[in-house]
């Protein structure tokens, strides 16, 4: 790469570097998903940084075994015992496993336990149960309970009132390209489907946005393309719509997995 307008943003003095943490915090505020209402707001915000082209894929679209899911909502998610509420899954975005189906009934604690997602090593955290938004046909139901709350549960009968709904929506995917002197293309890709997740998600997006803002000022040999969309499903449908000639021009792909983790790249 030949630079024509200044040094790399990753070799600048600390006080000159672009704001990564601030942008990461902003992006983490959105309640995103493979299909989610806040995806619109997310791409509106990203559009103030780079002129993304947004492509939409309707719920129910299928390709090679993958499915664009419906828009999923949680209406009630309460666990009670002896007439007293012990957990409300709507108190946090991650309190209900994504794409859980409705369930209403009474269960013994041993029957309830397989439907509770928790982590003893992170006692205050809500675990992000995301699998069913990529495999909607396999969805069951579960609630994500911080371990400090889970420990207050015990033997007895519990009442579960979980009401969710599904309706058609759209999966959004954003794309920005910096043209180089060659049509040989290097793709940088990151996911937008992990709401509030910084290290496995929006920190990578923030880094790539700042990188491409710098690339816009450079004379490069390669063409560089930034693709932001849901992991797995977004990549599958994005590649589905590329021509064979375009795919032949792709020479490399980079995914910035967990850029906040200590240690060398």
PDB file of C-alpha atoms in Angstrom:
ATOM      1  CA  UNK A   1       0.000   0.000   0.000  1.00  0.00           C
ATOM      2  CA  UNK A   2       1.324   3.423  -0.945  1.00  0.00           C
ATOM      3  CA  UNK A   3       0.297   6.194   1.439  1.00  0.00           C
ATOM      4  CA  UNK A   4      -0.156   9.683   0.022  1.00  0.00           C
ATOM      5  CA  UNK A   5      -1.621  11.726   2.836  1.00  0.00           C
ATOM      6  CA  UNK A   6      -0.127  11.047   6.243  1.00  0.00           C
ATOM      7  CA  UNK A   7       0.802   8.191   8.478  1.00  0.00           C
ATOM      8  CA  UNK A   8      -1.250   5.166   9.428  1.00  0.00           C
ATOM      9  CA  UNK A   9      -3.820   5.861  12.165  1.00  0.00           C
ATOM     10  CA  UNK A  10      -2.267   3.005  14.125  1.00  0.00           C
ATOM     11  CA  UNK A  11       1.157   4.711  14.209  1.00  0.00           C
ATOM     12  CA  UNK A  12      -0.062   8.084  15.431  1.00  0.00           C
ATOM     13  CA  UNK A  13       0.599   9.465  18.891  1.00  0.00           C
ATOM     14  CA  UNK A  14      -2.101   8.507  21.379  1.00  0.00           C
ATOM     15  CA  UNK A  15      -3.503  12.052  21.465  1.00  0.00           C
ATOM     16  CA  UNK A  16      -3.823  12.076  17.647  1.00  0.00           C
ATOM     17  CA  UNK A  17      -5.557   8.740  17.168  1.00  0.00           C
ATOM     18  CA  UNK A  18      -9.192   8.617  16.082  1.00  0.00           C
ATOM     19  CA  UNK A  19     -11.767   7.945  18.791  1.00  0.00           C
ATOM     20  CA  UNK A  20     -12.354   4.191  18.886  1.00  0.00           C
ATOM     21  CA  UNK A  21     -13.790   3.791  22.378  1.00  0.00           C
ATOM     22  CA  UNK A  22     -16.366   6.543  21.960  1.00  0.00           C
ATOM     23  CA  UNK A  23     -17.681   5.070  18.715  1.00  0.00           C
ATOM     24  CA  UNK A  24     -17.690   1.565  20.217  1.00  0.00           C
ATOM     25  CA  UNK A  25     -19.784   2.769  23.168  1.00  0.00           C
ATOM     26  CA  UNK A  26     -22.270   4.440  20.815  1.00  0.00           C
ATOM     27  CA  UNK A  27     -22.661   1.351  18.631  1.00  0.00           C
ATOM     28  CA  UNK A  28     -23.082  -0.911  21.673  1.00  0.00           C
ATOM     29  CA  UNK A  29     -26.173   1.046  22.724  1.00  0.00           C
ATOM     30  CA  UNK A  30     -28.307  -0.300  19.867  1.00  0.00           C
ATOM     31  CA  UNK A  31     -30.517  -3.362  20.363  1.00  0.00           C
ATOM     32  CA  UNK A  32     -29.442  -5.132  17.207  1.00  0.00           C
ATOM     33  CA  UNK A  33     -29.838  -8.653  15.853  1.00  0.00           C
ATOM     34  CA  UNK A  34     -29.997 -10.562  12.582  1.00  0.00           C
ATOM     35  CA  UNK A  35     -33.399  -8.911  12.131  1.00  0.00           C
ATOM     36  CA  UNK A  36     -34.098  -6.092  14.604  1.00  0.00           C
ATOM     37  CA  UNK A  37     -35.745  -2.688  14.583  1.00  0.00           C
ATOM     38  CA  UNK A  38     -32.611  -0.959  15.884  1.00  0.00           C
ATOM     39  CA  UNK A  39     -30.627  -2.106  12.843  1.00  0.00           C
ATOM     40  CA  UNK A  40     -32.109   0.887  10.995  1.00  0.00           C
ATOM     41  CA  UNK A  41     -30.799   3.295  13.625  1.00  0.00           C
ATOM     42  CA  UNK A  42     -27.436   1.543  13.678  1.00  0.00           C
ATOM     43  CA  UNK A  43     -26.894   2.033   9.945  1.00  0.00           C
ATOM     44  CA  UNK A  44     -28.141   5.614  10.148  1.00  0.00           C
ATOM     45  CA  UNK A  45     -25.399   6.224  12.721  1.00  0.00           C
ATOM     46  CA  UNK A  46     -22.765   4.403  10.665  1.00  0.00           C
ATOM     47  CA  UNK A  47     -23.875   6.435   7.657  1.00  0.00           C
ATOM     48  CA  UNK A  48     -22.653   9.592   9.389  1.00  0.00           C
ATOM     49  CA  UNK A  49     -19.148   8.068   9.337  1.00  0.00           C
ATOM     50  CA  UNK A  50     -19.041   6.491   5.851  1.00  0.00           C
ATOM     51  CA  UNK A  51     -21.485   6.445   2.911  1.00  0.00           C
ATOM     52  CA  UNK A  52     -22.618   2.852   3.339  1.00  0.00           C
ATOM     53  CA  UNK A  53     -24.862   1.231   0.757  1.00  0.00           C
ATOM     54  CA  UNK A  54     -27.502  -0.756   2.650  1.00  0.00           C
ATOM     55  CA  UNK A  55     -29.018  -3.918   1.157  1.00  0.00           C
ATOM     56  CA  UNK A  56     -32.173  -5.519   2.589  1.00  0.00           C
ATOM     57  CA  UNK A  57     -33.108  -9.191   2.697  1.00  0.00           C
ATOM     58  CA  UNK A  58     -36.694 -10.142   3.650  1.00  0.00           C
ATOM     59  CA  UNK A  59     -37.594 -12.597   6.381  1.00  0.00           C
ATOM     60  CA  UNK A  60     -38.140 -16.066   5.008  1.00  0.00           C
ATOM     61  CA  UNK A  61     -35.471 -15.794   2.298  1.00  0.00           C
ATOM     62  CA  UNK A  62     -33.474 -19.015   2.127  1.00  0.00           C
ATOM     63  CA  UNK A  63     -30.172 -20.057   0.614  1.00  0.00           C
ATOM     64  CA  UNK A  64     -28.091 -23.189   1.019  1.00  0.00           C
ATOM     65  CA  UNK A  65     -29.909 -24.144   4.227  1.00  0.00           C
ATOM     66  CA  UNK A  66     -29.740 -20.681   5.826  1.00  0.00           C
ATOM     67  CA  UNK A  67     -32.873 -18.642   6.594  1.00  0.00           C
ATOM     68  CA  UNK A  68     -33.418 -14.922   7.207  1.00  0.00           C
ATOM     69  CA  UNK A  69     -35.472 -15.016  10.431  1.00  0.00           C
ATOM     70  CA  UNK A  70     -38.539 -13.020  11.357  1.00  0.00           C
ATOM     71  CA  UNK A  71     -38.523  -9.932  13.543  1.00  0.00           C
ATOM     72  CA  UNK A  72     -38.770 -11.287  17.112  1.00  0.00           C
ATOM     73  CA  UNK A  73     -40.219  -9.478  20.117  1.00  0.00           C
ATOM     74  CA  UNK A  74     -40.605 -10.253  23.824  1.00  0.00           C
ATOM     75  CA  UNK A  75     -43.871  -9.154  25.448  1.00  0.00           C
ATOM     76  CA  UNK A  76     -43.638 -10.863  28.854  1.00  0.00           C
ATOM     77  CA  UNK A  77     -40.892 -12.932  30.474  1.00  0.00           C
ATOM     78  CA  UNK A  78     -41.631 -13.484  34.150  1.00  0.00           C
ATOM     79  CA  UNK A  79     -40.645 -16.311  36.479  1.00  0.00           C
ATOM     80  CA  UNK A  80     -42.633 -16.475  39.728  1.00  0.00           C
ATOM     81  CA  UNK A  81     -42.666 -18.689  42.793  1.00  0.00           C
ATOM     82  CA  UNK A  82     -45.396 -18.801  45.427  1.00  0.00           C
ATOM     83  CA  UNK A  83     -47.086 -15.823  43.798  1.00  0.00           C
ATOM     84  CA  UNK A  84     -43.919 -13.666  43.924  1.00  0.00           C
ATOM     85  CA  UNK A  85     -41.928 -12.571  40.897  1.00  0.00           C
ATOM     86  CA  UNK A  86     -38.334 -13.813  41.105  1.00  0.00           C
ATOM     87  CA  UNK A  87     -37.084 -12.770  37.670  1.00  0.00           C
ATOM     88  CA  UNK A  88     -38.204 -10.500  34.848  1.00  0.00           C
ATOM     89  CA  UNK A  89     -36.455 -11.277  31.586  1.00  0.00           C
ATOM     90  CA  UNK A  90     -37.512  -7.928  30.128  1.00  0.00           C
ATOM     91  CA  UNK A  91     -35.365  -6.067  32.655  1.00  0.00           C
ATOM     92  CA  UNK A  92     -32.404  -6.471  30.277  1.00  0.00           C
ATOM     93  CA  UNK A  93     -32.080  -6.842  26.499  1.00  0.00           C
ATOM     94  CA  UNK A  94     -30.320 -10.177  26.975  1.00  0.00           C
ATOM     95  CA  UNK A  95     -32.694 -11.522  29.633  1.00  0.00           C
ATOM     96  CA  UNK A  96     -34.478 -13.831  27.185  1.00  0.00           C
ATOM     97  CA  UNK A  97     -32.619 -16.170  24.851  1.00  0.00           C
ATOM     98  CA  UNK A  98     -32.925 -14.682  21.384  1.00  0.00           C
ATOM     99  CA  UNK A  99     -35.793 -16.152  19.345  1.00  0.00           C
ATOM    100  CA  UNK A 100     -37.261 -18.059  22.283  1.00  0.00           C
ATOM    101  CA  UNK A 101     -40.752 -19.367  21.691  1.00  0.00           C
ATOM    102  CA  UNK A 102     -43.624 -18.616  24.057  1.00  0.00           C
ATOM    103  CA  UNK A 103     -44.117 -20.828  27.085  1.00  0.00           C
ATOM    104  CA  UNK A 104     -46.621 -20.586  29.897  1.00  0.00           C
ATOM    105  CA  UNK A 105     -46.781 -23.205  32.604  1.00  0.00           C
ATOM    106  CA  UNK A 106     -45.676 -24.477  35.985  1.00  0.00           C
ATOM    107  CA  UNK A 107     -42.464 -26.438  36.440  1.00  0.00           C
ATOM    108  CA  UNK A 108     -40.498 -28.028  39.223  1.00  0.00           C
ATOM    109  CA  UNK A 109     -37.069 -26.424  39.646  1.00  0.00           C
ATOM    110  CA  UNK A 110     -35.312 -29.432  38.120  1.00  0.00           C
ATOM    111  CA  UNK A 111     -37.544 -29.071  35.038  1.00  0.00           C
ATOM    112  CA  UNK A 112     -36.898 -25.323  34.873  1.00  0.00           C
ATOM    113  CA  UNK A 113     -33.092 -25.520  35.184  1.00  0.00           C
ATOM    114  CA  UNK A 114     -32.428 -26.673  31.577  1.00  0.00           C
ATOM    115  CA  UNK A 115     -34.192 -23.492  30.420  1.00  0.00           C
ATOM    116  CA  UNK A 116     -32.008 -21.146  32.510  1.00  0.00           C
ATOM    117  CA  UNK A 117     -28.762 -19.812  31.022  1.00  0.00           C
ATOM    118  CA  UNK A 118     -26.229 -18.645  33.611  1.00  0.00           C
ATOM    119  CA  UNK A 119     -22.488 -18.526  34.334  1.00  0.00           C
ATOM    120  CA  UNK A 120     -21.053 -18.975  37.817  1.00  0.00           C
ATOM    121  CA  UNK A 121     -17.794 -17.251  36.869  1.00  0.00           C
ATOM    122  CA  UNK A 122     -19.661 -14.051  35.878  1.00  0.00           C
ATOM    123  CA  UNK A 123     -22.196 -13.672  38.690  1.00  0.00           C
ATOM    124  CA  UNK A 124     -23.718 -10.344  37.591  1.00  0.00           C
ATOM    125  CA  UNK A 125     -23.676 -10.927  33.838  1.00  0.00           C
ATOM    126  CA  UNK A 126     -26.461 -11.809  31.435  1.00  0.00           C
ATOM    127  CA  UNK A 127     -25.284 -14.509  29.031  1.00  0.00           C
ATOM    128  CA  UNK A 128     -26.000 -13.791  25.358  1.00  0.00           C
ATOM    129  CA  UNK A 129     -27.858 -16.834  24.021  1.00  0.00           C
ATOM    130  CA  UNK A 130     -27.839 -16.149  20.286  1.00  0.00           C
ATOM    131  CA  UNK A 131     -27.909 -19.519  18.496  1.00  0.00           C
ATOM    132  CA  UNK A 132     -31.607 -19.559  17.589  1.00  0.00           C
ATOM    133  CA  UNK A 133     -31.466 -16.346  15.564  1.00  0.00           C
ATOM    134  CA  UNK A 134     -29.155 -18.231  13.185  1.00  0.00           C
ATOM    135  CA  UNK A 135     -31.119 -21.487  13.507  1.00  0.00           C
ATOM    136  CA  UNK A 136     -34.721 -20.302  13.960  1.00  0.00           C
ATOM    137  CA  UNK A 137     -36.110 -23.702  13.030  1.00  0.00           C
ATOM    138  CA  UNK A 138     -34.479 -25.174  16.153  1.00  0.00           C
ATOM    139  CA  UNK A 139     -35.770 -22.610  18.662  1.00  0.00           C
ATOM    140  CA  UNK A 140     -37.003 -23.686  22.091  1.00  0.00           C
ATOM    141  CA  UNK A 141     -37.216 -21.273  25.032  1.00  0.00           C
ATOM    142  CA  UNK A 142     -34.796 -20.081  27.711  1.00  0.00           C
ATOM    143  CA  UNK A 143     -34.176 -17.169  30.039  1.00  0.00           C
ATOM    144  CA  UNK A 144     -30.732 -15.727  30.751  1.00  0.00           C
ATOM    145  CA  UNK A 145     -30.407 -15.232  34.517  1.00  0.00           C
ATOM    146  CA  UNK A 146     -27.391 -13.639  36.254  1.00  0.00           C
ATOM    147  CA  UNK A 147     -25.846 -16.232  38.536  1.00  0.00           C
ATOM    148  CA  UNK A 148     -26.338 -14.093  41.637  1.00  0.00           C
ATOM    149  CA  UNK A 149     -30.080 -14.249  40.922  1.00  0.00           C
ATOM    150  CA  UNK A 150     -29.987 -17.911  39.925  1.00  0.00           C
ATOM    151  CA  UNK A 151     -28.476 -18.771  43.319  1.00  0.00           C
ATOM    152  CA  UNK A 152     -31.579 -17.448  45.066  1.00  0.00           C
ATOM    153  CA  UNK A 153     -33.711 -20.072  43.328  1.00  0.00           C
ATOM    154  CA  UNK A 154     -34.259 -23.423  44.984  1.00  0.00           C
ATOM    155  CA  UNK A 155     -36.534 -26.445  45.128  1.00  0.00           C
ATOM    156  CA  UNK A 156     -40.199 -25.824  44.512  1.00  0.00           C
ATOM    157  CA  UNK A 157     -42.662 -25.072  41.760  1.00  0.00           C
ATOM    158  CA  UNK A 158     -42.159 -22.102  39.458  1.00  0.00           C
ATOM    159  CA  UNK A 159     -44.603 -20.359  37.170  1.00  0.00           C
ATOM    160  CA  UNK A 160     -43.249 -19.189  33.792  1.00  0.00           C
ATOM    161  CA  UNK A 161     -45.059 -16.552  31.731  1.00  0.00           C
ATOM    162  CA  UNK A 162     -43.048 -16.069  28.536  1.00  0.00           C
ATOM    163  CA  UNK A 163     -44.824 -14.465  25.595  1.00  0.00           C
ATOM    164  CA  UNK A 164     -42.936 -13.737  22.361  1.00  0.00           C
ATOM    165  CA  UNK A 165     -44.028 -12.973  18.819  1.00  0.00           C
ATOM    166  CA  UNK A 166     -42.674 -13.186  15.284  1.00  0.00           C
ATOM    167  CA  UNK A 167     -43.498 -11.073  12.249  1.00  0.00           C
ATOM    168  CA  UNK A 168     -41.877 -10.428   8.860  1.00  0.00           C
ATOM    169  CA  UNK A 169     -38.932  -8.053   8.872  1.00  0.00           C
ATOM    170  CA  UNK A 170     -35.676  -7.409   7.034  1.00  0.00           C
ATOM    171  CA  UNK A 171     -32.013  -8.270   7.505  1.00  0.00           C
ATOM    172  CA  UNK A 172     -29.805  -5.251   6.767  1.00  0.00           C
ATOM    173  CA  UNK A 173     -26.268  -5.366   5.417  1.00  0.00           C
ATOM    174  CA  UNK A 174     -24.041  -2.322   4.871  1.00  0.00           C
ATOM    175  CA  UNK A 175     -21.237  -2.072   2.329  1.00  0.00           C
ATOM    176  CA  UNK A 176     -18.614   0.573   1.585  1.00  0.00           C
ATOM    177  CA  UNK A 177     -15.837   0.315  -1.001  1.00  0.00           C
ATOM    178  CA  UNK A 178     -12.588   2.206  -1.424  1.00  0.00           C
ATOM    179  CA  UNK A 179     -11.459   1.848  -5.011  1.00  0.00           C
ATOM    180  CA  UNK A 180      -7.792   1.137  -5.653  1.00  0.00           C
ATOM    181  CA  UNK A 181      -5.816   1.045  -8.883  1.00  0.00           C
ATOM    182  CA  UNK A 182      -6.571  -2.677  -9.174  1.00  0.00           C
ATOM    183  CA  UNK A 183      -9.957  -4.386  -9.003  1.00  0.00           C
ATOM    184  CA  UNK A 184      -8.374  -7.083  -6.814  1.00  0.00           C
ATOM    185  CA  UNK A 185     -10.398  -6.715  -3.642  1.00  0.00           C
ATOM    186  CA  UNK A 186      -9.627  -7.252   0.036  1.00  0.00           C
ATOM    187  CA  UNK A 187     -12.758  -7.543   2.192  1.00  0.00           C
ATOM    188  CA  UNK A 188     -13.022  -6.517   5.824  1.00  0.00           C
ATOM    189  CA  UNK A 189     -16.118  -7.891   7.511  1.00  0.00           C
ATOM    190  CA  UNK A 190     -17.707  -7.537  10.932  1.00  0.00           C
ATOM    191  CA  UNK A 191     -20.990  -8.545  12.551  1.00  0.00           C
ATOM    192  CA  UNK A 192     -23.806  -6.292  13.770  1.00  0.00           C
ATOM    193  CA  UNK A 193     -25.983  -8.968  15.390  1.00  0.00           C
ATOM    194  CA  UNK A 194     -24.590  -9.067  18.955  1.00  0.00           C
ATOM    195  CA  UNK A 195     -26.417  -6.298  20.845  1.00  0.00           C
ATOM    196  CA  UNK A 196     -24.337  -4.477  23.482  1.00  0.00           C
ATOM    197  CA  UNK A 197     -21.335  -6.726  22.752  1.00  0.00           C
ATOM    198  CA  UNK A 198     -18.136  -4.712  22.417  1.00  0.00           C
ATOM    199  CA  UNK A 199     -15.296  -7.198  22.081  1.00  0.00           C
ATOM    200  CA  UNK A 200     -17.181  -9.719  19.953  1.00  0.00           C
ATOM    201  CA  UNK A 201     -18.797  -7.122  17.795  1.00  0.00           C
ATOM    202  CA  UNK A 202     -18.791  -3.371  17.823  1.00  0.00           C
ATOM    203  CA  UNK A 203     -15.176  -2.719  18.773  1.00  0.00           C
ATOM    204  CA  UNK A 204     -14.286  -4.406  15.487  1.00  0.00           C
ATOM    205  CA  UNK A 205     -16.820  -2.273  13.619  1.00  0.00           C
ATOM    206  CA  UNK A 206     -15.408   0.906  15.158  1.00  0.00           C
ATOM    207  CA  UNK A 207     -11.847  -0.069  14.200  1.00  0.00           C
ATOM    208  CA  UNK A 208     -12.863  -0.853  10.626  1.00  0.00           C
ATOM    209  CA  UNK A 209     -14.831   2.375  10.227  1.00  0.00           C
ATOM    210  CA  UNK A 210     -11.824   4.409  11.362  1.00  0.00           C
ATOM    211  CA  UNK A 211      -9.523   2.341   9.139  1.00  0.00           C
ATOM    212  CA  UNK A 212     -11.658   2.989   6.069  1.00  0.00           C
ATOM    213  CA  UNK A 213     -11.911   6.684   6.872  1.00  0.00           C
ATOM    214  CA  UNK A 214      -8.145   6.734   6.676  1.00  0.00           C
ATOM    215  CA  UNK A 215      -8.089   4.551   3.540  1.00  0.00           C
ATOM    216  CA  UNK A 216     -10.275   7.134   1.774  1.00  0.00           C
ATOM    217  CA  UNK A 217      -7.309   9.516   1.908  1.00  0.00           C
ATOM    218  CA  UNK A 218      -4.870   6.994   0.423  1.00  0.00           C
ATOM    219  CA  UNK A 219      -3.791   5.993  -3.064  1.00  0.00           C
ATOM    220  CA  UNK A 220      -3.886   2.187  -2.900  1.00  0.00           C
ATOM    221  CA  UNK A 221      -3.158  -0.625  -5.302  1.00  0.00           C
ATOM    222  CA  UNK A 222      -5.836  -2.956  -3.937  1.00  0.00           C
ATOM    223  CA  UNK A 223      -9.524  -2.164  -3.680  1.00  0.00           C
ATOM    224  CA  UNK A 224     -10.830  -2.447  -0.121  1.00  0.00           C
ATOM    225  CA  UNK A 225     -14.404  -3.293   0.795  1.00  0.00           C
ATOM    226  CA  UNK A 226     -16.054  -3.019   4.204  1.00  0.00           C
ATOM    227  CA  UNK A 227     -19.083  -5.265   4.827  1.00  0.00           C
ATOM    228  CA  UNK A 228     -21.105  -4.983   8.048  1.00  0.00           C
ATOM    229  CA  UNK A 229     -23.847  -7.556   8.539  1.00  0.00           C
ATOM    230  CA  UNK A 230     -25.011 -10.482  10.673  1.00  0.00           C
ATOM    231  CA  UNK A 231     -22.443 -13.214  11.063  1.00  0.00           C
ATOM    232  CA  UNK A 232     -23.061 -16.448   9.156  1.00  0.00           C
ATOM    233  CA  UNK A 233     -26.388 -15.416   7.611  1.00  0.00           C
ATOM    234  CA  UNK A 234     -25.260 -12.026   6.338  1.00  0.00           C
ATOM    235  CA  UNK A 235     -22.108 -13.414   4.732  1.00  0.00           C
ATOM    236  CA  UNK A 236     -24.028 -16.243   3.068  1.00  0.00           C
ATOM    237  CA  UNK A 237     -26.587 -13.960   1.440  1.00  0.00           C
ATOM    238  CA  UNK A 238     -23.992 -11.349   0.530  1.00  0.00           C
ATOM    239  CA  UNK A 239     -21.933 -13.929  -1.355  1.00  0.00           C
ATOM    240  CA  UNK A 240     -25.086 -15.370  -2.935  1.00  0.00           C
ATOM    241  CA  UNK A 241     -25.675 -12.081  -4.751  1.00  0.00           C
ATOM    242  CA  UNK A 242     -22.152 -11.623  -6.112  1.00  0.00           C
ATOM    243  CA  UNK A 243     -21.428 -12.639  -9.690  1.00  0.00           C
ATOM    244  CA  UNK A 244     -18.794 -15.239 -10.485  1.00  0.00           C
ATOM    245  CA  UNK A 245     -16.611 -12.512 -12.009  1.00  0.00           C
ATOM    246  CA  UNK A 246     -16.841 -10.399  -8.857  1.00  0.00           C
ATOM    247  CA  UNK A 247     -16.030 -13.354  -6.623  1.00  0.00           C
ATOM    248  CA  UNK A 248     -12.927 -14.003  -8.711  1.00  0.00           C
ATOM    249  CA  UNK A 249     -11.671 -10.531  -7.732  1.00  0.00           C
ATOM    250  CA  UNK A 250     -11.786 -11.304  -3.993  1.00  0.00           C
ATOM    251  CA  UNK A 251      -8.248 -12.122  -2.895  1.00  0.00           C
ATOM    252  CA  UNK A 252      -8.453 -11.887   0.899  1.00  0.00           C
ATOM    253  CA  UNK A 253     -10.924 -11.564   3.750  1.00  0.00           C
ATOM    254  CA  UNK A 254     -10.305 -10.209   7.262  1.00  0.00           C
ATOM    255  CA  UNK A 255     -12.625 -10.505  10.274  1.00  0.00           C
ATOM    256  CA  UNK A 256     -11.521  -8.551  13.402  1.00  0.00           C
ATOM    257  CA  UNK A 257     -12.433 -11.067  16.089  1.00  0.00           C
ATOM    258  CA  UNK A 258     -12.259  -9.736  19.684  1.00  0.00           C
ATOM    259  CA  UNK A 259      -9.833  -6.829  19.082  1.00  0.00           C
ATOM    260  CA  UNK A 260      -9.958  -5.830  22.760  1.00  0.00           C
ATOM    261  CA  UNK A 261      -8.347  -9.060  23.929  1.00  0.00           C
ATOM    262  CA  UNK A 262      -4.816  -8.580  25.327  1.00  0.00           C
ATOM    263  CA  UNK A 263      -1.979 -10.014  23.323  1.00  0.00           C
ATOM    264  CA  UNK A 264      -0.553  -9.754  19.807  1.00  0.00           C
ATOM    265  CA  UNK A 265      -2.683 -10.064  16.695  1.00  0.00           C
TER     266      UNK A 265
END
